[in-house]
Amino acid sequence: MTAPFLFADELDVKGKRVLLRLDLNVPVQDGKVSEDTRIRRILPGLKDMLAAGAAVIILTHFGRPKGKVMPEFSVQPIADCMAKLIGKRVTIESDVIGAGGKTAAAGLKSGQILMMENLRFFPGEEANDADFAAALAALGDIYVGDAFSCTHRAHASVEALPKMMKAAAGRALGAELTALESALANPKRPVAALVGGAKVSTKLDVLNNLVTKVDGLILGGGMANTFLLAKGFSIGASLAEPDMVDIASAIIKRAEESNCKLILPDDALVAGEFKAGAAHRIASIDTIEDGDMILDAGPKSIASAIAFLATCSTVVWNGPMGAFEIPPFDTATNAIAKAVGIRSAGGSMMSVAGGGDTLAALANAGVSDQFSYISTAGGAFLEWLEGKTLPGVEALRIN
Ligand code: 3PG
Ligand code: MG
């Protein structure tokens, strides 16, 4: 049995210096945060922690500066954004593991926030270096991990550090784990998975894990074409990975053995070029011609996906169902997203979605608010879907 967690909300943080690991790796454009979901998600937990009397030292990474100080990857824009959202000063400390860091941490008072400069400026962070982690540990009394979206990285502030000191799981991370577990570990059945995106090769482990766990797997996007090839259909000029056909066949077989219904498109929107508004037609999947590119699922496929989803109580979603960036090839993604959104908002379905493209697609369909849970994680969500353990989650368990 896996060990339970201590949750940050159970701690008495009054007068304590809390090392709060967040994932504030957010999009920044022209020196300003352009998308602040990850910051907003952790705000309620942070506010309550400050109100309860904690002095909070925020640890995060930003971008991939690879162990070097690169001013363009300073946390400054993130601190500015957080200060605005929380209505408090957020001081930045650059001398993270030196005398400056020690003095700043020691002088921090209850209710104040100190943000350490980008941890990836230090080679010890990505190396999961014990000395670097120990230097961080010396700055605080308690560690709180609230960075679900980087728990797939075994880095010093994510893995080594919480093992060295009293550690608890933050509120947002707890909510994320609860949502994910209710979707796959202990779901209300039937469970459907929607997996799309361009390539089978990038989601091989996801597919292999899901077919053994879910009752139905609906495939879309470019990766569905490789499965159509495996089934012997011609796909014309469509995107596919011919060298993955044997693997696709093995997944089809594994799905059959596991009683997982594999749902592939049986019609498509095809065009001669990959362009918004390109001339297109609806084609049955056995009538794809040489120059045709499959850019979206067709109306019959959409209807059968929605009909299957109507029988399900749980759905997990990763990857768009078609070329959703270029209308009208966003039709299947939008229609299916709306159907899931309505059932979720009405309480008859639990829906969990994650991954950068997926979130953009759901926002595009205008249904983000209707889903039961939207993960802020890309890589960590995928690794969780693969059935892997996440080092940053394991490190938080009570030992
Ligand atoms: C993310 O944004 O996916 C996480 O912050 C991890 O970042 P990384 O992919 O650079 O490790
Ligand atoms: Mg990533």
Short mmCIF file of C-alpha atoms and ligand atoms in Angstrom, two decimals:
data_model
loop_
_atom_site.label_atom_id
_atom_site.label_comp_id
_atom_site.label_asym_id
_atom_site.label_seq_id
_atom_site.Cartn_x
_atom_site.Cartn_y
_atom_site.Cartn_z
CA MET A 1 0.00 0.00 0.00
CA THR A 2 1.26 3.42 -0.79
CA ALA A 3 1.89 5.73 2.10
CA PRO A 4 -0.48 8.63 2.66
CA PHE A 5 0.35 12.31 2.58
CA LEU A 6 0.48 15.00 5.18
CA PHE A 7 -1.42 17.94 3.73
CA ALA A 8 -0.33 21.54 4.09
CA ASP A 9 -3.80 22.44 5.35
CA GLU A 10 -3.23 20.17 8.38
CA LEU A 11 -0.07 22.02 9.44
CA ASP A 12 0.31 24.67 12.09
CA VAL A 13 2.41 27.17 10.16
CA LYS A 14 2.25 30.06 12.61
CA GLY A 15 5.71 31.59 12.95
CA LYS A 16 7.18 28.97 10.60
CA ARG A 17 9.29 29.57 7.50
CA VAL A 18 7.64 27.49 4.79
CA LEU A 19 9.61 26.47 1.71
CA LEU A 20 6.81 26.40 -0.84
CA ARG A 21 7.77 24.64 -4.11
CA LEU A 22 5.51 25.89 -6.88
CA ASP A 23 5.61 25.42 -10.65
CA LEU A 24 5.54 29.00 -11.84
CA ASN A 25 6.93 28.02 -15.21
CA VAL A 26 4.35 30.14 -17.05
CA PRO A 27 4.31 31.76 -20.49
CA VAL A 28 5.98 35.19 -20.48
CA GLN A 29 5.88 37.63 -23.38
CA ASP A 30 7.67 40.98 -23.51
CA GLY A 31 8.52 40.76 -19.82
CA LYS A 32 4.94 40.04 -18.74
CA VAL A 33 3.14 36.85 -17.74
CA SER A 34 0.76 36.12 -20.62
CA GLU A 35 -1.07 33.13 -19.09
CA ASP A 36 -1.46 32.98 -15.32
CA THR A 37 -3.52 29.82 -14.66
CA ARG A 38 -0.70 28.14 -12.75
CA ILE A 39 -0.34 31.17 -10.49
CA ARG A 40 -4.08 31.52 -9.86
CA ARG A 41 -4.42 27.83 -8.99
CA ILE A 42 -2.04 28.03 -6.03
CA LEU A 43 -3.23 31.41 -4.73
CA PRO A 44 -5.97 30.22 -2.32
CA GLY A 45 -3.56 27.86 -0.53
CA LEU A 46 -0.86 30.52 -0.42
CA LYS A 47 -3.21 33.21 0.92
CA ASP A 48 -4.44 30.94 3.71
CA MET A 49 -0.90 29.97 4.61
CA LEU A 50 0.11 33.62 4.92
CA ALA A 51 -3.02 34.44 6.91
CA ALA A 52 -2.20 31.56 9.26
CA GLY A 53 1.09 33.26 10.09
CA ALA A 54 3.63 31.57 7.83
CA ALA A 55 6.63 33.35 6.33
CA VAL A 56 6.66 31.92 2.82
CA ILE A 57 9.77 31.29 0.74
CA ILE A 58 8.74 30.42 -2.80
CA LEU A 59 10.89 28.05 -4.83
CA THR A 60 10.33 27.61 -8.57
CA HIS A 61 12.06 27.09 -11.88
CA PHE A 62 11.37 29.05 -15.05
CA GLY A 63 12.33 27.90 -18.55
CA ARG A 64 15.42 25.87 -19.26
CA PRO A 65 18.52 28.00 -18.48
CA LYS A 66 20.49 24.77 -17.92
CA GLY A 67 22.42 25.65 -14.78
CA LYS A 68 23.49 29.14 -15.86
CA VAL A 69 22.34 32.60 -14.84
CA MET A 70 20.41 33.95 -17.83
CA PRO A 71 18.67 37.28 -17.14
CA GLU A 72 15.88 36.50 -19.62
CA PHE A 73 14.88 33.64 -17.33
CA SER A 74 14.68 35.72 -14.16
CA VAL A 75 11.55 35.14 -12.08
CA GLN A 76 10.94 38.93 -12.03
CA PRO A 77 7.85 38.93 -14.30
CA ILE A 78 6.38 36.05 -12.29
CA ALA A 79 6.98 37.83 -8.97
CA ASP A 80 5.39 40.99 -10.42
CA CYS A 81 2.33 39.05 -11.55
CA MET A 82 1.97 37.26 -8.23
CA ALA A 83 2.35 40.53 -6.29
CA LYS A 84 -0.46 42.03 -8.33
CA LEU A 85 -2.76 39.03 -7.88
CA ILE A 86 -2.16 38.68 -4.15
CA GLY A 87 -1.86 42.36 -3.27
CA LYS A 88 1.41 41.94 -1.34
CA ARG A 89 5.09 42.58 -1.94
CA VAL A 90 6.99 39.67 -3.43
CA THR A 91 10.71 40.21 -2.86
CA ILE A 92 13.20 38.33 -5.04
CA GLU A 93 16.47 36.91 -3.68
CA SER A 94 19.19 36.03 -6.22
CA ASP A 95 21.84 34.77 -3.82
CA VAL A 96 19.69 31.70 -3.21
CA ILE A 97 22.15 29.41 -1.44
CA GLY A 98 24.63 32.10 -0.32
CA ALA A 99 24.78 34.54 2.56
CA GLY A 100 22.15 36.80 0.94
CA GLY A 101 19.61 33.97 0.84
CA LYS A 102 20.26 33.03 4.45
CA THR A 103 19.86 36.60 5.67
CA ALA A 104 16.72 37.20 3.63
CA ALA A 105 15.11 33.94 4.77
CA ALA A 106 16.02 34.51 8.41
CA GLY A 107 14.65 38.06 8.33
CA LEU A 108 11.33 37.12 6.71
CA LYS A 109 8.33 37.80 8.95
CA SER A 110 4.94 36.12 9.26
CA GLY A 111 2.70 37.00 6.33
CA GLN A 112 5.63 38.00 4.07
CA ILE A 113 6.68 36.44 0.76
CA LEU A 114 10.20 35.93 -0.51
CA MET A 115 10.71 34.41 -3.97
CA MET A 116 14.00 32.72 -4.68
CA GLU A 117 15.48 33.40 -8.12
CA ASN A 118 15.11 30.68 -10.77
CA LEU A 119 16.42 27.44 -9.26
CA ARG A 120 17.56 26.26 -12.69
CA PHE A 121 20.27 28.95 -12.61
CA PHE A 122 22.03 26.40 -10.38
CA PRO A 123 23.39 23.14 -11.83
CA GLY A 124 22.48 21.35 -8.59
CA GLU A 125 18.76 21.71 -9.26
CA GLU A 126 18.42 19.47 -12.33
CA ALA A 127 21.19 17.18 -11.03
CA ASN A 128 19.03 16.46 -7.95
CA ASP A 129 22.15 17.33 -5.98
CA ALA A 130 22.01 16.57 -2.27
CA ASP A 131 24.25 19.49 -1.26
CA PHE A 132 22.14 21.95 -3.20
CA ALA A 133 18.98 20.51 -1.61
CA ALA A 134 20.58 20.70 1.85
CA ALA A 135 21.43 24.37 1.28
CA LEU A 136 17.76 25.00 0.42
CA ALA A 137 16.58 22.95 3.40
CA ALA A 138 18.59 25.19 5.72
CA LEU A 139 16.43 28.16 4.68
CA GLY A 140 13.13 26.93 6.09
CA ASP A 141 11.34 24.88 8.75
CA ILE A 142 8.79 23.01 6.63
CA TYR A 143 8.54 22.09 2.95
CA VAL A 144 5.26 22.26 1.06
CA GLY A 145 5.11 20.74 -2.43
CA ASP A 146 2.41 22.37 -4.55
CA ALA A 147 3.94 21.91 -7.99
CA PHE A 148 2.11 18.94 -9.50
CA SER A 149 3.08 19.90 -13.06
CA CYS A 150 6.78 19.32 -12.39
CA THR A 151 6.52 16.25 -10.17
CA HIS A 152 7.75 14.13 -13.11
CA ARG A 153 11.14 15.83 -12.74
CA ALA A 154 13.46 14.28 -10.15
CA HIS A 155 15.12 17.61 -9.44
CA ALA A 156 16.62 18.81 -6.15
CA SER A 157 13.79 21.09 -5.05
CA VAL A 158 11.17 18.53 -6.14
CA GLU A 159 12.65 15.24 -4.96
CA ALA A 160 15.80 15.45 -2.80
CA LEU A 161 14.61 18.39 -0.69
CA PRO A 162 11.25 17.06 0.61
CA LYS A 163 12.99 13.85 1.65
CA MET A 164 15.33 15.89 3.87
CA MET A 165 12.83 17.77 5.97
CA LYS A 166 9.27 17.74 7.24
CA ALA A 167 7.21 17.87 4.06
CA ALA A 168 3.55 18.24 3.17
CA ALA A 169 1.45 18.22 0.01
CA GLY A 170 0.00 21.56 -1.02
CA ARG A 171 -3.70 22.15 -1.62
CA ALA A 172 -3.57 22.40 -5.43
CA LEU A 173 -1.43 19.28 -5.71
CA GLY A 174 -3.85 17.45 -3.43
CA ALA A 175 -6.80 18.51 -5.59
CA GLU A 176 -4.96 17.42 -8.71
CA LEU A 177 -4.19 13.96 -7.29
CA THR A 178 -7.75 13.49 -6.06
CA ALA A 179 -9.15 14.35 -9.49
CA LEU A 180 -6.73 12.11 -11.31
CA GLU A 181 -7.28 9.21 -8.95
CA SER A 182 -11.04 9.43 -9.23
CA ALA A 183 -10.63 9.34 -13.01
CA LEU A 184 -8.43 6.28 -13.26
CA ALA A 185 -7.50 4.68 -9.95
CA ASN A 186 -11.01 4.36 -8.61
CA PRO A 187 -13.35 5.58 -11.32
CA LYS A 188 -17.04 5.29 -11.76
CA ARG A 189 -17.47 3.04 -14.81
CA PRO A 190 -17.75 2.90 -17.73
CA VAL A 191 -14.59 4.96 -18.29
CA ALA A 192 -13.66 6.43 -21.66
CA ALA A 193 -10.33 7.85 -22.73
CA LEU A 194 -9.99 10.29 -25.58
CA VAL A 195 -6.49 10.40 -26.99
CA GLY A 196 -5.50 12.49 -29.96
CA GLY A 197 -2.56 14.46 -31.24
CA ALA A 198 -0.16 13.96 -34.06
CA LYS A 199 1.92 10.93 -33.18
CA VAL A 200 1.50 7.44 -31.82
CA SER A 201 5.21 7.36 -30.97
CA THR A 202 4.92 10.10 -28.33
CA LYS A 203 1.96 8.42 -26.60
CA LEU A 204 2.80 4.76 -26.89
CA ASP A 205 3.05 4.18 -23.15
CA VAL A 206 -0.13 6.17 -22.58
CA LEU A 207 -2.07 4.00 -25.03
CA ASN A 208 -0.64 0.75 -23.68
CA ASN A 209 -1.57 1.68 -20.14
CA LEU A 210 -5.02 3.06 -20.98
CA VAL A 211 -6.29 0.05 -22.94
CA THR A 212 -5.90 -2.06 -19.81
CA LYS A 213 -7.68 0.48 -17.60
CA VAL A 214 -10.56 1.98 -19.55
CA ASP A 215 -13.71 0.56 -21.13
CA GLY A 216 -13.40 2.53 -24.35
CA LEU A 217 -10.59 4.39 -26.10
CA ILE A 218 -11.54 6.98 -28.70
CA LEU A 219 -8.63 7.84 -30.97
CA GLY A 220 -8.37 10.97 -33.05
CA GLY A 221 -5.88 13.34 -34.64
CA GLY A 222 -2.90 12.21 -36.70
CA MET A 223 -2.27 9.20 -34.50
CA ALA A 224 -5.60 7.65 -35.50
CA ASN A 225 -4.30 7.50 -39.10
CA THR A 226 -1.53 5.10 -38.09
CA PHE A 227 -4.20 2.83 -36.59
CA LEU A 228 -6.25 3.08 -39.79
CA LEU A 229 -3.13 1.98 -41.72
CA ALA A 230 -2.75 -0.94 -39.32
CA LYS A 231 -6.34 -1.92 -40.11
CA GLY A 232 -5.52 -1.94 -43.82
CA PHE A 233 -7.19 1.31 -44.92
CA SER A 234 -5.58 3.69 -47.43
CA ILE A 235 -5.07 7.10 -45.90
CA GLY A 236 -3.83 9.03 -48.96
CA ALA A 237 -1.53 11.92 -48.08
CA SER A 238 -2.50 11.99 -44.39
CA LEU A 239 0.00 12.40 -41.60
CA ALA A 240 0.97 9.00 -40.16
CA GLU A 241 3.90 6.96 -38.88
CA PRO A 242 4.13 3.89 -41.14
CA ASP A 243 6.96 2.47 -39.00
CA MET A 244 4.57 2.38 -36.04
CA VAL A 245 1.99 0.18 -37.77
CA ASP A 246 3.09 -3.03 -36.03
CA ILE A 247 2.95 -1.28 -32.70
CA ALA A 248 -0.52 0.05 -33.49
CA SER A 249 -1.60 -3.52 -34.33
CA ALA A 250 -0.23 -4.72 -30.99
CA ILE A 251 -2.21 -2.01 -29.19
CA ILE A 252 -5.38 -3.04 -31.10
CA LYS A 253 -4.81 -6.63 -29.94
CA ARG A 254 -4.11 -5.60 -26.37
CA ALA A 255 -7.32 -3.57 -26.35
CA GLU A 256 -9.31 -6.62 -27.53
CA GLU A 257 -7.75 -8.82 -24.85
CA SER A 258 -8.53 -6.22 -22.21
CA ASN A 259 -12.15 -5.75 -23.32
CA CYS A 260 -11.46 -2.16 -24.21
CA LYS A 261 -13.57 -0.91 -27.10
CA LEU A 262 -11.25 0.88 -29.52
CA ILE A 263 -13.09 3.57 -31.43
CA LEU A 264 -11.51 4.80 -34.64
CA PRO A 265 -13.00 7.29 -37.11
CA ASP A 266 -15.12 5.70 -39.81
CA ASP A 267 -15.44 8.90 -41.78
CA ALA A 268 -13.31 12.02 -42.04
CA LEU A 269 -13.01 15.59 -43.23
CA VAL A 270 -10.38 15.49 -45.93
CA ALA A 271 -8.63 18.28 -47.80
CA GLY A 272 -5.81 18.59 -50.33
CA GLU A 273 -3.80 20.96 -48.14
CA PHE A 274 -3.21 21.81 -44.49
CA LYS A 275 -4.68 25.30 -44.42
CA ALA A 276 -7.49 27.13 -42.63
CA GLY A 277 -10.61 27.07 -44.76
CA ALA A 278 -9.06 24.61 -47.28
CA ALA A 279 -11.57 23.07 -49.72
CA HIS A 280 -12.72 19.86 -48.06
CA ARG A 281 -15.21 17.03 -48.25
CA ILE A 282 -16.63 14.34 -46.01
CA ALA A 283 -15.28 10.94 -46.93
CA SER A 284 -16.02 7.49 -45.63
CA ILE A 285 -12.80 5.96 -44.32
CA ASP A 286 -12.74 3.32 -47.09
CA THR A 287 -12.89 5.96 -49.84
CA ILE A 288 -9.78 8.05 -49.06
CA GLU A 289 -7.97 8.97 -52.28
CA ASP A 290 -4.28 9.48 -53.01
CA GLY A 291 -4.06 13.25 -52.50
CA ASP A 292 -6.46 13.36 -49.51
CA MET A 293 -5.30 14.53 -46.12
CA ILE A 294 -7.46 13.47 -43.18
CA LEU A 295 -7.66 16.62 -41.05
CA ASP A 296 -10.61 15.86 -38.80
CA ALA A 297 -13.13 13.17 -37.93
CA GLY A 298 -16.36 13.21 -39.93
CA PRO A 299 -19.99 13.54 -38.73
CA LYS A 300 -20.61 9.79 -38.38
CA SER A 301 -17.49 9.37 -36.25
CA ILE A 302 -18.43 12.37 -34.13
CA ALA A 303 -21.91 10.96 -33.57
CA SER A 304 -20.62 7.53 -32.58
CA ALA A 305 -18.00 9.01 -30.21
CA ILE A 306 -20.69 11.14 -28.55
CA ALA A 307 -23.06 8.17 -28.35
CA PHE A 308 -20.41 6.08 -26.63
CA LEU A 309 -19.53 8.93 -24.25
CA ALA A 310 -23.20 9.22 -23.32
CA THR A 311 -22.95 5.74 -21.78
CA CYS A 312 -19.84 6.62 -19.74
CA SER A 313 -19.51 8.06 -16.25
CA THR A 314 -15.86 9.07 -16.47
CA VAL A 315 -13.63 10.43 -19.22
CA VAL A 316 -9.95 11.36 -19.41
CA TRP A 317 -8.80 13.43 -22.34
CA ASN A 318 -5.42 14.16 -23.83
CA GLY A 319 -4.84 15.44 -27.33
CA PRO A 320 -7.14 17.13 -29.86
CA MET A 321 -9.31 15.02 -32.18
CA GLY A 322 -8.30 16.85 -35.37
CA ALA A 323 -6.33 19.80 -36.68
CA PHE A 324 -8.19 22.06 -34.25
CA GLU A 325 -5.93 25.09 -34.93
CA ILE A 326 -7.36 25.49 -38.44
CA PRO A 327 -11.14 25.68 -38.90
CA PRO A 328 -13.23 23.87 -40.00
CA PHE A 329 -10.96 21.03 -38.84
CA ASP A 330 -11.78 21.87 -35.22
CA THR A 331 -15.31 20.51 -35.73
CA ALA A 332 -14.84 17.09 -34.10
CA THR A 333 -12.82 18.44 -31.17
CA ASN A 334 -15.41 21.15 -30.52
CA ALA A 335 -18.44 18.88 -30.84
CA ILE A 336 -17.02 16.20 -28.58
CA ALA A 337 -15.71 18.78 -26.08
CA LYS A 338 -19.17 20.36 -25.90
CA ALA A 339 -20.88 17.01 -25.37
CA VAL A 340 -18.47 16.12 -22.54
CA GLY A 341 -18.79 19.63 -21.10
CA ILE A 342 -22.59 19.47 -20.96
CA ARG A 343 -22.63 16.03 -19.31
CA SER A 344 -19.96 17.12 -16.81
CA ALA A 345 -21.65 20.37 -15.91
CA GLY A 346 -24.92 18.45 -15.47
CA GLY A 347 -23.23 16.11 -13.00
CA SER A 348 -23.61 12.89 -14.98
CA MET A 349 -19.95 12.59 -15.93
CA MET A 350 -16.57 13.14 -14.29
CA SER A 351 -14.16 14.61 -16.86
CA VAL A 352 -10.45 15.22 -16.51
CA ALA A 353 -8.33 16.82 -19.22
CA GLY A 354 -4.68 17.81 -19.38
CA GLY A 355 -1.83 18.76 -21.69
CA GLY A 356 -1.03 22.05 -23.40
CA ASP A 357 -2.75 21.40 -26.76
CA THR A 358 -5.77 19.88 -25.08
CA LEU A 359 -6.29 22.89 -22.84
CA ALA A 360 -5.99 25.21 -25.85
CA ALA A 361 -8.52 23.07 -27.73
CA LEU A 362 -11.00 23.06 -24.84
CA ALA A 363 -10.62 26.81 -24.39
CA ASN A 364 -11.21 27.18 -28.13
CA ALA A 365 -14.41 25.15 -27.76
CA GLY A 366 -15.42 27.39 -24.83
CA VAL A 367 -15.92 24.49 -22.42
CA SER A 368 -12.97 24.75 -20.01
CA ASP A 369 -15.25 25.77 -17.15
CA GLN A 370 -17.60 22.85 -17.67
CA PHE A 371 -15.02 20.11 -17.28
CA SER A 372 -14.80 18.54 -13.81
CA TYR A 373 -11.07 19.02 -13.67
CA ILE A 374 -8.46 20.55 -15.91
CA SER A 375 -4.90 19.69 -15.04
CA THR A 376 -2.28 22.43 -15.23
CA ALA A 377 0.26 19.75 -16.08
CA GLY A 378 1.53 18.68 -19.49
CA GLY A 379 4.42 16.25 -19.03
CA ALA A 380 3.40 15.18 -15.53
CA PHE A 381 -0.19 14.49 -16.68
CA LEU A 382 1.10 12.30 -19.52
CA GLU A 383 3.45 10.36 -17.25
CA TRP A 384 0.60 9.85 -14.84
CA LEU A 385 -1.55 8.58 -17.75
CA GLU A 386 1.30 6.20 -18.58
CA GLY A 387 0.91 4.74 -15.11
CA LYS A 388 4.34 5.92 -13.99
CA THR A 389 5.08 7.04 -10.46
CA LEU A 390 5.94 10.70 -10.19
CA PRO A 391 9.13 11.30 -8.17
CA GLY A 392 7.89 14.61 -6.79
CA VAL A 393 4.69 12.97 -5.55
CA GLU A 394 6.46 9.94 -4.05
CA ALA A 395 8.88 12.24 -2.19
CA LEU A 396 5.94 13.83 -0.38
CA ARG A 397 4.58 10.63 1.09
CA ILE A 398 4.89 10.17 4.84
CA ASN A 399 7.86 7.89 5.44
C1 3PG B 1 6.31 22.22 -17.38
O1 3PG B 1 6.00 23.36 -17.66
O2 3PG B 1 6.00 21.24 -18.08
C2 3PG B 1 7.04 21.99 -16.10
O3 3PG B 1 7.27 23.19 -15.44
C3 3PG B 1 8.33 21.25 -16.33
O4 3PG B 1 9.19 22.00 -17.16
P1 3PG B 1 10.29 21.26 -18.02
O5 3PG B 1 9.56 20.48 -19.08
O6 3PG B 1 11.19 22.34 -18.56
O7 3PG B 1 11.05 20.32 -17.09
MG MG B 2 7.37 20.32 -19.92
#
